């Protein structure tokens, strides 16, 4: 609308008033325009994330799980995957040739078994994969539509240098164990599952393993898997199974779960990003999950297994540069975002929110941590180091024994008298 035209013939004072009004009106129509553009943008993204479902299951936690035909999954949007022949099983497993029956006949975990919440209301049929549906609000919570499903830059713990700029710039804090200086072809861990409290919705708390390749520069390759609580990403405080990958230090490639094309899922029972339950309680029942990521020596893809029973799928080797060959470092542990929103250290918890000294049933643990060597065997990691930016906020303590192999306790409460 023409301000001049509308306002002509007014006295000076009323002109000023009308001018202000007109300003408001044109501002709000600009806002409407940009809102409708954003809406279109969001709809287009939702269409890209949410593939047509054969069946949909409503989970008690509010999620909708879409059973998507395996050949329609997001991975196949990738130009390099247009003609990819999906591999329904790995050729090798770290204990030898892959044998499906052997995988599922292994004794069940000693600890109580963990399931995904949506299983209470149904299962996906064969030849489909369960995909957590992205809702409009999920996208709107992200800082921009483009950033949805992606990590901010520079969040890898960098033990050797412990670069203070890195620590300050990113606001991410870690308590980890790691090995480096060899060629690694995978890693395994059994991870205690908790539901840490998150102070601010834009913070998160996670416990995971990292498979890293390259230097800590712009070309860092990373494959990550574990559990996380991330209100911004999921809209709640539930503990969720997640994966992440990047081949350029979180810049243009990679994402959480299936939120971009990359990971190829073959499993119909486990949904990436879905809630896992139950979680451990302080001085109460303890639950843990096992995660194994290994590189198939035949095809070169990086496979992921959840528990003893579920081979979830793989990251094709071509996604990566360094990891197309091998990993140069493995890390296990926790990470939180410390946004210092009120000028103090965040009270977002890592692990159980308790320090390692408290031990079993109180502090969170990783047990039976292992690496895959160049002969495709699971081995105890040699020369384990530990790293934390501020041990008064979150700490880590390693140990080893017959039952748990190499293990560590990690985590903490964040803000406390020694971590102001
Ligand atoms: C990190 O930032 C804090 C506050 O912003 C400052 O007090 C501290 O000196 C910085 N640390 C380093 C090592 O630069
Ligand atoms: C998540 O937890 C925080 C406190 O830690 C609470 O303020 C918030 O309301 C919770 N969010 C949801 C969606 O339950």
GROMACS .gro file of C-alpha atoms and ligand atoms in nm:
model
  448
    1UNK     CA    1   0.000   0.000   0.000
    2UNK     CA    2   0.125   0.350  -0.085
    3UNK     CA    3   0.187   0.537   0.236
    4UNK     CA    4   0.198   0.875   0.061
    5UNK     CA    5  -0.131   0.823  -0.116
    6UNK     CA    6  -0.313   0.698   0.188
    7UNK     CA    7  -0.182   0.980   0.403
    8UNK     CA    8  -0.226   1.272   0.167
    9UNK     CA    9  -0.456   1.552   0.284
   10UNK     CA   10  -0.383   1.495   0.653
   11UNK     CA   11  -0.268   1.762   0.892
   12UNK     CA   12   0.088   1.731   1.007
   13UNK     CA   13   0.010   1.574   1.344
   14UNK     CA   14  -0.241   1.328   1.212
   15UNK     CA   15  -0.001   1.258   0.927
   16UNK     CA   16   0.260   1.159   1.181
   17UNK     CA   17   0.014   0.930   1.354
   18UNK     CA   18  -0.109   0.779   1.030
   19UNK     CA   19   0.245   0.744   0.909
   20UNK     CA   20   0.325   0.542   1.214
   21UNK     CA   21   0.018   0.330   1.161
   22UNK     CA   22   0.104   0.281   0.797
   23UNK     CA   23   0.453   0.185   0.901
   24UNK     CA   24   0.308  -0.075   1.133
   25UNK     CA   25   0.073  -0.203   0.866
   26UNK     CA   26   0.342  -0.242   0.603
   27UNK     CA   27   0.574  -0.396   0.859
   28UNK     CA   28   0.317  -0.651   0.956
   29UNK     CA   29   0.241  -0.737   0.594
   30UNK     CA   30   0.615  -0.787   0.540
   31UNK     CA   31   0.615  -1.010   0.845
   32UNK     CA   32   0.314  -1.197   0.707
   33UNK     CA   33   0.490  -1.242   0.377
   34UNK     CA   34   0.805  -1.374   0.542
   35UNK     CA   35   0.593  -1.593   0.771
   36UNK     CA   36   0.415  -1.746   0.474
   37UNK     CA   37   0.748  -1.791   0.298
   38UNK     CA   38   0.881  -1.964   0.609
   39UNK     CA   39   0.569  -2.180   0.621
   40UNK     CA   40   0.627  -2.286   0.262
   41UNK     CA   41   0.990  -2.353   0.344
   42UNK     CA   42   0.895  -2.564   0.645
   43UNK     CA   43   0.640  -2.758   0.441
   44UNK     CA   44   0.895  -2.831   0.173
   45UNK     CA   45   1.139  -2.954   0.436
   46UNK     CA   46   0.876  -3.169   0.603
   47UNK     CA   47   0.802  -3.327   0.268
   48UNK     CA   48   1.170  -3.406   0.225
   49UNK     CA   49   1.206  -3.555   0.576
   50UNK     CA   50   0.878  -3.744   0.590
   51UNK     CA   51   0.856  -4.011   0.325
   52UNK     CA   52   0.525  -4.180   0.241
   53UNK     CA   53   0.447  -4.440   0.508
   54UNK     CA   54   0.316  -4.793   0.466
   55UNK     CA   55   0.189  -4.773   0.825
   56UNK     CA   56   0.215  -4.520   1.108
   57UNK     CA   57   0.237  -4.592   1.479
   58UNK     CA   58   0.160  -4.341   1.753
   59UNK     CA   59   0.400  -4.375   2.042
   60UNK     CA   60   0.291  -4.302   2.402
   61UNK     CA   61   0.559  -4.027   2.415
   62UNK     CA   62   0.384  -3.831   2.139
   63UNK     CA   63   0.610  -3.942   1.854
   64UNK     CA   64   0.469  -4.076   1.533
   65UNK     CA   65   0.673  -4.356   1.382
   66UNK     CA   66   0.630  -4.394   1.007
   67UNK     CA   67   0.708  -4.734   0.859
   68UNK     CA   68   0.870  -4.631   0.531
   69UNK     CA   69   0.950  -4.878   0.257
   70UNK     CA   70   1.321  -4.953   0.278
   71UNK     CA   71   1.385  -4.827  -0.076
   72UNK     CA   72   1.208  -4.495  -0.006
   73UNK     CA   73   1.421  -4.395   0.293
   74UNK     CA   74   1.589  -4.051   0.308
   75UNK     CA   75   1.932  -4.195   0.220
   76UNK     CA   76   1.826  -4.243  -0.140
   77UNK     CA   77   1.779  -3.870  -0.195
   78UNK     CA   78   2.160  -3.857  -0.213
   79UNK     CA   79   2.276  -3.819  -0.576
   80UNK     CA   80   2.553  -4.076  -0.518
   81UNK     CA   81   2.302  -4.328  -0.387
   82UNK     CA   82   2.058  -4.315  -0.678
   83UNK     CA   83   2.189  -4.645  -0.817
   84UNK     CA   84   2.314  -4.789  -0.489
   85UNK     CA   85   2.228  -5.151  -0.435
   86UNK     CA   86   2.119  -5.171  -0.075
   87UNK     CA   87   2.316  -5.423   0.130
   88UNK     CA   88   2.081  -5.620   0.350
   89UNK     CA   89   2.361  -5.753   0.573
   90UNK     CA   90   2.729  -5.691   0.638
   91UNK     CA   91   2.977  -5.945   0.499
   92UNK     CA   92   3.191  -5.948   0.812
   93UNK     CA   93   3.124  -5.896   1.179
   94UNK     CA   94   3.408  -5.824   1.423
   95UNK     CA   95   3.394  -6.183   1.543
   96UNK     CA   96   3.431  -6.327   1.190
   97UNK     CA   97   3.196  -6.376   0.897
   98UNK     CA   98   2.858  -6.223   0.956
   99UNK     CA   99   2.609  -6.483   1.070
  100UNK     CA  100   2.258  -6.360   1.136
  101UNK     CA  101   2.162  -6.658   1.348
  102UNK     CA  102   2.469  -6.626   1.562
  103UNK     CA  103   2.393  -6.262   1.628
  104UNK     CA  104   2.044  -6.333   1.753
  105UNK     CA  105   2.126  -6.652   1.939
  106UNK     CA  106   2.380  -6.492   2.165
  107UNK     CA  107   2.274  -6.484   2.529
  108UNK     CA  108   2.064  -6.182   2.614
  109UNK     CA  109   2.221  -5.897   2.805
  110UNK     CA  110   2.258  -5.970   3.172
  111UNK     CA  111   2.107  -5.637   3.263
  112UNK     CA  112   1.742  -5.566   3.209
  113UNK     CA  113   1.655  -5.525   2.847
  114UNK     CA  114   1.577  -5.188   2.698
  115UNK     CA  115   1.312  -5.125   2.440
  116UNK     CA  116   1.183  -4.831   2.244
  117UNK     CA  117   0.862  -4.677   2.371
  118UNK     CA  118   0.673  -4.694   2.040
  119UNK     CA  119   0.691  -5.078   2.049
  120UNK     CA  120   0.406  -5.061   2.301
  121UNK     CA  121   0.172  -4.960   2.019
  122UNK     CA  122   0.289  -5.171   1.724
  123UNK     CA  123   0.573  -5.281   1.499
  124UNK     CA  124   0.679  -5.203   1.146
  125UNK     CA  125   0.627  -5.466   0.875
  126UNK     CA  126   0.920  -5.635   0.700
  127UNK     CA  127   1.084  -5.439   0.417
  128UNK     CA  128   1.008  -5.113   0.595
  129UNK     CA  129   1.216  -4.907   0.836
  130UNK     CA  130   1.076  -4.709   1.129
  131UNK     CA  131   1.133  -4.334   1.088
  132UNK     CA  132   1.048  -4.080   1.359
  133UNK     CA  133   0.818  -3.830   1.188
  134UNK     CA  134   0.943  -3.471   1.184
  135UNK     CA  135   0.671  -3.231   1.296
  136UNK     CA  136   0.633  -2.866   1.210
  137UNK     CA  137   0.729  -2.768   1.566
  138UNK     CA  138   1.050  -2.973   1.544
  139UNK     CA  139   1.163  -2.763   1.251
  140UNK     CA  140   1.042  -2.434   1.401
  141UNK     CA  141   1.247  -2.493   1.718
  142UNK     CA  142   1.569  -2.500   1.513
  143UNK     CA  143   1.759  -2.173   1.474
  144UNK     CA  144   1.684  -2.196   1.102
  145UNK     CA  145   1.516  -2.448   0.877
  146UNK     CA  146   1.857  -2.528   0.730
  147UNK     CA  147   2.013  -2.598   1.070
  148UNK     CA  148   1.743  -2.844   1.174
  149UNK     CA  149   1.893  -3.182   1.253
  150UNK     CA  150   2.252  -3.054   1.248
  151UNK     CA  151   2.507  -2.978   1.516
  152UNK     CA  152   2.669  -2.642   1.554
  153UNK     CA  153   3.036  -2.629   1.456
  154UNK     CA  154   3.332  -2.746   1.659
  155UNK     CA  155   3.188  -2.969   1.921
  156UNK     CA  156   3.447  -3.245   1.920
  157UNK     CA  157   3.652  -3.285   2.235
  158UNK     CA  158   4.012  -3.232   2.132
  159UNK     CA  159   4.212  -3.390   2.413
  160UNK     CA  160   4.568  -3.333   2.303
  161UNK     CA  161   4.568  -2.959   2.280
  162UNK     CA  162   4.269  -2.881   2.503
  163UNK     CA  163   4.268  -2.553   2.314
  164UNK     CA  164   4.117  -2.298   2.553
  165UNK     CA  165   3.969  -2.098   2.266
  166UNK     CA  166   3.787  -2.407   2.154
  167UNK     CA  167   3.655  -2.463   2.502
  168UNK     CA  168   3.534  -2.107   2.534
  169UNK     CA  169   3.405  -2.062   2.186
  170UNK     CA  170   3.190  -2.367   2.162
  171UNK     CA  171   3.051  -2.376   2.516
  172UNK     CA  172   3.050  -2.754   2.488
  173UNK     CA  173   3.192  -2.957   2.773
  174UNK     CA  174   3.305  -3.314   2.774
  175UNK     CA  175   3.420  -3.590   3.006
  176UNK     CA  176   3.566  -3.866   2.792
  177UNK     CA  177   3.807  -4.155   2.759
  178UNK     CA  178   3.994  -4.191   2.430
  179UNK     CA  179   4.262  -4.375   2.234
  180UNK     CA  180   4.466  -4.248   1.942
  181UNK     CA  181   4.784  -4.322   1.749
  182UNK     CA  182   4.672  -4.638   1.574
  183UNK     CA  183   4.440  -4.734   1.290
  184UNK     CA  184   4.097  -4.824   1.422
  185UNK     CA  185   3.822  -5.005   1.237
  186UNK     CA  186   3.545  -4.971   1.489
  187UNK     CA  187   3.450  -4.939   1.854
  188UNK     CA  188   3.211  -5.090   2.103
  189UNK     CA  189   3.072  -4.993   2.441
  190UNK     CA  190   2.793  -5.072   2.681
  191UNK     CA  191   2.653  -4.741   2.798
  192UNK     CA  192   2.453  -4.682   3.117
  193UNK     CA  193   2.126  -4.502   3.033
  194UNK     CA  194   1.998  -4.207   3.238
  195UNK     CA  195   1.775  -3.907   3.188
  196UNK     CA  196   1.989  -3.605   3.280
  197UNK     CA  197   1.816  -3.274   3.359
  198UNK     CA  198   1.861  -2.999   3.104
  199UNK     CA  199   1.859  -2.641   3.229
  200UNK     CA  200   1.787  -2.460   2.901
  201UNK     CA  201   1.596  -2.601   2.603
  202UNK     CA  202   1.882  -2.507   2.369
  203UNK     CA  203   2.127  -2.718   2.569
  204UNK     CA  204   2.166  -3.095   2.547
  205UNK     CA  205   2.331  -3.380   2.732
  206UNK     CA  206   2.458  -3.688   2.553
  207UNK     CA  207   2.660  -4.003   2.607
  208UNK     CA  208   2.814  -4.159   2.300
  209UNK     CA  209   3.112  -4.298   2.117
  210UNK     CA  210   3.300  -4.107   1.847
  211UNK     CA  211   3.483  -4.268   1.555
  212UNK     CA  212   3.713  -3.995   1.425
  213UNK     CA  213   3.924  -3.956   1.115
  214UNK     CA  214   4.157  -3.678   1.003
  215UNK     CA  215   4.290  -3.384   1.197
  216UNK     CA  216   4.069  -3.158   1.402
  217UNK     CA  217   4.050  -2.915   1.111
  218UNK     CA  218   3.777  -2.838   0.861
  219UNK     CA  219   3.796  -3.188   0.716
  220UNK     CA  220   3.727  -3.384   1.035
  221UNK     CA  221   3.534  -3.705   0.974
  222UNK     CA  222   3.313  -3.835   1.254
  223UNK     CA  223   3.064  -4.113   1.318
  224UNK     CA  224   2.880  -4.088   1.649
  225UNK     CA  225   2.621  -4.299   1.828
  226UNK     CA  226   2.468  -4.314   2.175
  227UNK     CA  227   2.183  -4.161   2.372
  228UNK     CA  228   2.090  -3.797   2.418
  229UNK     CA  229   1.841  -3.561   2.583
  230UNK     CA  230   1.788  -3.262   2.356
  231UNK     CA  231   1.473  -3.052   2.407
  232UNK     CA  232   1.540  -2.839   2.099
  233UNK     CA  233   1.583  -3.133   1.867
  234UNK     CA  234   1.294  -3.348   1.996
  235UNK     CA  235   1.065  -3.117   2.192
  236UNK     CA  236   1.087  -3.310   2.520
  237UNK     CA  237   1.326  -3.435   2.789
  238UNK     CA  238   1.322  -3.802   2.690
  239UNK     CA  239   1.638  -4.006   2.650
  240UNK     CA  240   1.672  -4.103   2.286
  241UNK     CA  241   1.890  -4.327   2.073
  242UNK     CA  242   2.080  -4.119   1.821
  243UNK     CA  243   2.353  -4.118   1.560
  244UNK     CA  244   2.547  -3.840   1.393
  245UNK     CA  245   2.793  -3.821   1.107
  246UNK     CA  246   2.994  -3.550   0.931
  247UNK     CA  247   3.279  -3.549   0.682
  248UNK     CA  248   3.366  -3.179   0.715
  249UNK     CA  249   3.365  -3.090   1.084
  250UNK     CA  250   2.989  -3.022   1.100
  251UNK     CA  251   2.988  -2.764   0.822
  252UNK     CA  252   2.797  -2.875   0.512
  253UNK     CA  253   2.765  -3.253   0.553
  254UNK     CA  254   2.597  -3.480   0.800
  255UNK     CA  255   2.315  -3.475   1.051
  256UNK     CA  256   2.147  -3.653   1.337
  257UNK     CA  257   1.970  -3.981   1.271
  258UNK     CA  258   1.800  -3.999   0.931
  259UNK     CA  259   1.755  -3.622   0.901
  260UNK     CA  260   1.965  -3.606   0.586
  261UNK     CA  261   2.063  -3.860   0.327
  262UNK     CA  262   2.361  -4.070   0.429
  263UNK     CA  263   2.292  -4.353   0.672
  264UNK     CA  264   2.119  -4.651   0.511
  265UNK     CA  265   1.893  -4.834   0.752
  266UNK     CA  266   1.801  -5.199   0.705
  267UNK     CA  267   1.638  -5.274   1.041
  268UNK     CA  268   1.260  -5.264   1.086
  269UNK     CA  269   1.256  -5.264   1.467
  270UNK     CA  270   1.470  -4.978   1.597
  271UNK     CA  271   1.397  -4.613   1.514
  272UNK     CA  272   1.675  -4.358   1.524
  273UNK     CA  273   1.583  -4.069   1.750
  274UNK     CA  274   1.314  -4.269   1.933
  275UNK     CA  275   1.287  -4.271   2.313
  276UNK     CA  276   1.443  -4.559   2.500
  277UNK     CA  277   1.301  -4.686   2.822
  278UNK     CA  278   1.330  -4.758   3.101
  279UNK     CA  279   1.616  -4.539   3.226
  280UNK     CA  280   1.831  -4.598   3.534
  281UNK     CA  281   1.742  -4.458   3.876
  282UNK     CA  282   1.970  -4.336   4.152
  283UNK     CA  283   2.038  -4.631   4.389
  284UNK     CA  284   1.781  -4.817   4.182
  285UNK     CA  285   1.760  -5.045   3.875
  286UNK     CA  286   2.035  -4.988   3.620
  287UNK     CA  287   1.990  -5.012   3.245
  288UNK     CA  288   2.244  -5.001   2.966
  289UNK     CA  289   2.265  -5.027   2.588
  290UNK     CA  290   2.539  -5.176   2.373
  291UNK     CA  291   2.657  -5.006   2.060
  292UNK     CA  292   2.903  -5.147   1.810
  293UNK     CA  293   3.022  -4.961   1.502
  294UNK     CA  294   3.262  -5.140   1.268
  295UNK     CA  295   3.399  -5.116   0.918
  296UNK     CA  296   3.317  -5.410   0.696
  297UNK     CA  297   3.655  -5.512   0.549
  298UNK     CA  298   3.491  -5.629   0.226
  299UNK     CA  299   3.268  -5.336   0.122
  300UNK     CA  300   3.427  -5.073   0.344
  301UNK     CA  301   3.097  -4.945   0.484
  302UNK     CA  302   3.065  -4.851   0.852
  303UNK     CA  303   2.796  -5.066   1.015
  304UNK     CA  304   2.610  -5.011   1.338
  305UNK     CA  305   2.469  -5.270   1.576
  306UNK     CA  306   2.240  -5.193   1.871
  307UNK     CA  307   2.236  -5.448   2.154
  308UNK     CA  308   2.308  -5.808   2.055
  309UNK     CA  309   2.017  -5.839   1.820
  310UNK     CA  310   1.984  -5.542   1.592
  311UNK     CA  311   2.207  -5.459   1.298
  312UNK     CA  312   2.066  -5.117   1.214
  313UNK     CA  313   2.238  -5.033   0.887
  314UNK     CA  314   2.545  -4.859   0.752
  315UNK     CA  315   2.716  -4.538   0.649
  316UNK     CA  316   2.849  -4.594   0.295
  317UNK     CA  317   3.227  -4.547   0.274
  318UNK     CA  318   3.197  -4.283   0.001
  319UNK     CA  319   3.045  -4.035   0.248
  320UNK     CA  320   3.389  -3.995   0.406
  321UNK     CA  321   3.745  -3.903   0.319
  322UNK     CA  322   3.965  -4.025   0.608
  323UNK     CA  323   3.711  -4.275   0.736
  324UNK     CA  324   3.698  -4.431   0.390
  325UNK     CA  325   4.026  -4.589   0.509
  326UNK     CA  326   4.023  -4.608   0.889
  327UNK     CA  327   3.973  -4.405   1.206
  328UNK     CA  328   4.265  -4.238   1.383
  329UNK     CA  329   4.097  -4.181   1.716
  330UNK     CA  330   3.815  -4.327   1.924
  331UNK     CA  331   3.641  -4.141   2.204
  332UNK     CA  332   3.375  -4.252   2.453
  333UNK     CA  333   3.193  -4.032   2.702
  334UNK     CA  334   2.961  -3.741   2.770
  335UNK     CA  335   2.903  -3.399   2.624
  336UNK     CA  336   2.681  -3.111   2.736
  337UNK     CA  337   2.619  -2.760   2.612
  338UNK     CA  338   2.696  -2.490   2.867
  339UNK     CA  339   2.520  -2.178   2.741
  340UNK     CA  340   2.574  -1.985   3.067
  341UNK     CA  341   2.238  -1.822   3.006
  342UNK     CA  342   2.229  -1.657   3.349
  343UNK     CA  343   2.600  -1.574   3.358
  344UNK     CA  344   2.675  -1.886   3.561
  345UNK     CA  345   2.774  -2.235   3.464
  346UNK     CA  346   2.478  -2.439   3.344
  347UNK     CA  347   2.317  -2.688   3.581
  348UNK     CA  348   2.255  -2.925   3.291
  349UNK     CA  349   2.362  -3.269   3.409
  350UNK     CA  350   2.597  -3.511   3.237
  351UNK     CA  351   2.538  -3.887   3.276
  352UNK     CA  352   2.339  -3.932   3.598
  353UNK     CA  353   2.430  -3.584   3.722
  354UNK     CA  354   2.666  -3.742   3.977
  355UNK     CA  355   3.046  -3.743   3.989
  356UNK     CA  356   3.238  -4.062   3.906
  357UNK     CA  357   3.350  -4.119   4.269
  358UNK     CA  358   2.998  -4.228   4.361
  359UNK     CA  359   3.033  -4.546   4.155
  360UNK     CA  360   2.775  -4.803   4.047
  361UNK     CA  361   2.405  -4.726   4.080
  362UNK     CA  362   2.480  -4.357   4.128
  363UNK     CA  363   2.730  -4.238   3.869
  364UNK     CA  364   2.687  -4.324   3.500
  365UNK     CA  365   2.929  -4.567   3.331
  366UNK     CA  366   3.064  -4.702   3.004
  367UNK     CA  367   3.177  -5.063   3.038
  368UNK     CA  368   3.350  -5.317   2.814
  369UNK     CA  369   3.486  -5.046   2.589
  370UNK     CA  370   3.668  -5.204   2.295
  371UNK     CA  371   3.815  -5.115   1.958
  372UNK     CA  372   3.819  -5.309   1.632
  373UNK     CA  373   4.175  -5.367   1.507
  374UNK     CA  374   4.310  -5.410   1.153
  375UNK     CA  375   4.237  -5.785   1.167
  376UNK     CA  376   3.871  -5.710   1.237
  377UNK     CA  377   3.895  -5.829   1.597
  378UNK     CA  378   3.750  -5.665   1.905
  379UNK     CA  379   4.036  -5.572   2.137
  380UNK     CA  380   4.081  -5.394   2.467
  381UNK     CA  381   4.187  -5.036   2.393
  382UNK     CA  382   4.556  -4.965   2.463
  383UNK     CA  383   4.681  -4.646   2.625
  384UNK     CA  384   4.347  -4.499   2.729
  385UNK     CA  385   4.360  -4.127   2.802
  386UNK     CA  386   4.096  -3.912   2.967
  387UNK     CA  387   3.993  -3.555   2.905
  388UNK     CA  388   3.759  -3.302   3.060
  389UNK     CA  389   3.754  -2.923   3.028
  390UNK     CA  390   3.648  -2.854   3.388
  391UNK     CA  391   3.669  -3.151   3.620
  392UNK     CA  392   3.487  -2.956   3.891
  393UNK     CA  393   3.181  -2.951   3.666
  394UNK     CA  394   3.201  -3.293   3.495
  395UNK     CA  395   3.467  -3.558   3.553
  396UNK     CA  396   3.580  -3.902   3.435
  397UNK     CA  397   3.756  -4.197   3.607
  398UNK     CA  398   3.874  -4.513   3.432
  399UNK     CA  399   3.926  -4.864   3.565
  400UNK     CA  400   3.937  -5.226   3.456
  401UNK     CA  401   3.833  -5.562   3.593
  402UNK     CA  402   3.744  -5.911   3.470
  403UNK     CA  403   3.375  -5.857   3.424
  404UNK     CA  404   3.358  -5.506   3.287
  405UNK     CA  405   3.688  -5.505   3.097
  406UNK     CA  406   3.792  -5.146   3.051
  407UNK     CA  407   3.531  -4.912   3.193
  408UNK     CA  408   3.489  -4.562   3.326
  409UNK     CA  409   3.250  -4.358   3.533
  410UNK     CA  410   3.182  -4.008   3.407
  411UNK     CA  411   2.952  -3.707   3.447
  412UNK     CA  412   2.850  -3.454   3.704
  413UNK     CA  413   2.595  -3.191   3.802
  414UNK     CA  414   2.741  -2.892   3.620
  415UNK     CA  415   2.691  -2.587   3.841
  416UNK     CA  416   2.792  -2.643   4.205
  417UNK     CA  417   3.002  -2.451   4.461
  418UNK     CA  418   3.323  -2.563   4.283
  419UNK     CA  419   3.180  -2.492   3.939
  420UNK     CA  420   3.018  -2.150   3.974
  421LIG     C1  421   3.696  -1.835   2.897
  421LIG     O1  422   3.593  -1.740   2.914
  421LIG     C2  423   3.577  -1.695   3.045
  421LIG     C3  424   3.456  -1.604   3.054
  421LIG     O2  425   3.404  -1.575   2.930
  421LIG     C4  426   3.703  -1.623   3.091
  421LIG     O3  427   3.690  -1.577   3.224
  421LIG     C5  428   3.820  -1.720   3.082
  421LIG     O4  429   3.939  -1.654   3.113
  421LIG     C6  430   3.830  -1.781   2.943
  421LIG     N1  431   3.927  -1.889   2.949
  421LIG     C7  432   4.033  -1.891   2.871
  421LIG     C8  433   4.127  -2.003   2.898
  421LIG     O5  434   4.052  -1.810   2.783
  422LIG     C1  435   1.218  -3.033   3.044
  422LIG     O1  436   1.277  -3.016   3.171
  422LIG     C2  437   1.285  -2.883   3.216
  422LIG     C3  438   1.354  -2.881   3.350
  422LIG     O2  439   1.471  -2.956   3.348
  422LIG     C4  440   1.146  -2.825   3.226
  422LIG     O3  441   1.155  -2.688   3.265
  422LIG     C5  442   1.075  -2.836   3.093
  422LIG     O4  443   0.943  -2.792   3.106
  422LIG     C6  444   1.076  -2.978   3.043
  422LIG     N1  445   1.024  -2.980   2.907
  422LIG     C7  446   0.930  -3.063   2.868
  422LIG     C8  447   0.885  -3.051   2.727
  422LIG     O5  448   0.883  -3.148   2.941
   0.00000   0.00000   0.00000
